[in-house]
PDB file of C-alpha atoms in Angstrom:
ATOM      1  CA  UNK W 586      -4.007  -9.545   9.309  1.00 53.00           C
ATOM      2  CA  UNK W 587      -4.628 -10.503   6.281  1.00 62.00           C
ATOM      3  CA  UNK W 588      -4.660  -7.224   5.071  1.00 64.00           C
ATOM      4  CA  UNK W 589      -1.073  -6.396   6.662  1.00 65.00           C
ATOM      5  CA  UNK W 590       0.027  -9.621   5.689  1.00 73.00           C
ATOM      6  CA  UNK W 591      -0.720  -7.842   1.848  1.00 71.00           C
ATOM      7  CA  UNK W 592       0.410  -4.631   2.741  1.00 72.00           C
ATOM      8  CA  UNK W 593       3.997  -5.839   4.121  1.00 78.00           C
ATOM      9  CA  UNK W 594       4.175  -7.562   0.290  1.00 81.00           C
ATOM     10  CA  UNK W 595       3.112  -5.620  -1.614  1.00 77.00           C
ATOM     11  CA  UNK W 596       6.184  -2.503  -0.054  1.00 79.00           C
ATOM     12  CA  UNK W 597       8.526  -5.418  -0.712  1.00 81.00           C
ATOM     13  CA  UNK W 598       7.532  -5.212  -4.712  1.00 78.00           C
ATOM     14  CA  UNK W 599       7.360  -1.830  -4.520  1.00 74.00           C
ATOM     15  CA  UNK W 600      10.872  -1.816  -2.937  1.00 77.00           C
ATOM     16  CA  UNK W 601      12.496  -4.021  -5.553  1.00 78.00           C
ATOM     17  CA  UNK W 602      11.010  -2.219  -7.847  1.00 68.00           C
ATOM     18  CA  UNK W 603      12.305   0.901  -6.917  1.00 67.00           C
ATOM     19  CA  UNK W 604      15.801  -0.534  -6.530  1.00 70.00           C
ATOM     20  CA  UNK W 605      15.626  -1.825 -10.121  1.00 70.00           C
ATOM     21  CA  UNK W 606      14.346   1.646 -11.621  1.00 63.00           C
ATOM     22  CA  UNK W 607      16.017   4.778  -9.928  1.00 62.00           C
ATOM     23  CA  UNK W 608      13.077   6.536 -11.749  1.00 68.00           C
ATOM     24  CA  UNK W 609      11.825  10.159  -9.641  1.00 73.00           C
ATOM     25  CA  UNK W 610       8.279   9.419 -11.625  1.00 74.00           C
ATOM     26  CA  UNK W 611       8.196   5.233 -10.380  1.00 72.00           C
ATOM     27  CA  UNK W 612       8.675   7.100  -6.255  1.00 76.00           C
ATOM     28  CA  UNK W 613       5.707   9.137  -6.377  1.00 78.00           C
ATOM     29  CA  UNK W 614       4.040   6.974  -8.695  1.00 81.00           C
ATOM     30  CA  UNK W 615       4.466   4.054  -6.214  1.00 81.00           C
ATOM     31  CA  UNK W 616       3.943   6.227  -2.751  1.00 84.00           C
ATOM     32  CA  UNK W 617       0.738   7.775  -3.818  1.00 87.00           C
ATOM     33  CA  UNK W 618      -0.200   3.773  -4.724  1.00 86.00           C
ATOM     34  CA  UNK W 619       0.897   2.924  -1.050  1.00 85.00           C
ATOM     35  CA  UNK W 620      -1.072   5.758   0.961  1.00 88.00           C
ATOM     36  CA  UNK W 621      -4.148   5.590  -1.509  1.00 89.00           C
ATOM     37  CA  UNK W 622      -3.739   1.396  -0.462  1.00 86.00           C
ATOM     38  CA  UNK W 623      -3.264   2.656   3.270  1.00 87.00           C
ATOM     39  CA  UNK W 624      -6.207   4.858   3.669  1.00 88.00           C
ATOM     40  CA  UNK W 625      -8.464   1.757   1.340  1.00 87.00           C
ATOM     41  CA  UNK W 626      -7.207  -1.026   4.559  1.00 85.00           C
ATOM     42  CA  UNK W 627      -8.517   2.297   7.048  1.00 86.00           C
ATOM     43  CA  UNK W 628     -11.188   2.776   5.279  1.00 85.00           C
ATOM     44  CA  UNK W 629     -12.126  -1.055   5.451  1.00 80.00           C
ATOM     45  CA  UNK W 630     -11.293  -1.456   9.170  1.00 83.00           C
ATOM     46  CA  UNK W 631     -14.003   1.267   9.759  1.00 83.00           C
ATOM     47  CA  UNK W 632     -16.743   0.438   7.439  1.00 79.00           C
ATOM     48  CA  UNK W 633     -17.048  -3.269   9.162  1.00 78.00           C
ATOM     49  CA  UNK W 634     -16.585  -1.790  12.919  1.00 79.00           C
ATOM     50  CA  UNK W 635     -19.929   0.583  11.907  1.00 79.00           C
ATOM     51  CA  UNK W 636     -21.842  -3.063  10.314  1.00 76.00           C
ATOM     52  CA  UNK W 637     -21.117  -4.891  13.256  1.00 66.00           C
TER      53      UNK W 637
END
């Protein structure tokens, strides 16, 4: 639950960043960052299941 909460906070920050500076590069970086974050969360949860 903490990870989901963290993800929403990061998303809010990204949206704020993107609305302040509508640069294509920033959009791409934000997208990559978001995808990386989601995959890290997924890997972390699947790793926890294997250990348990």
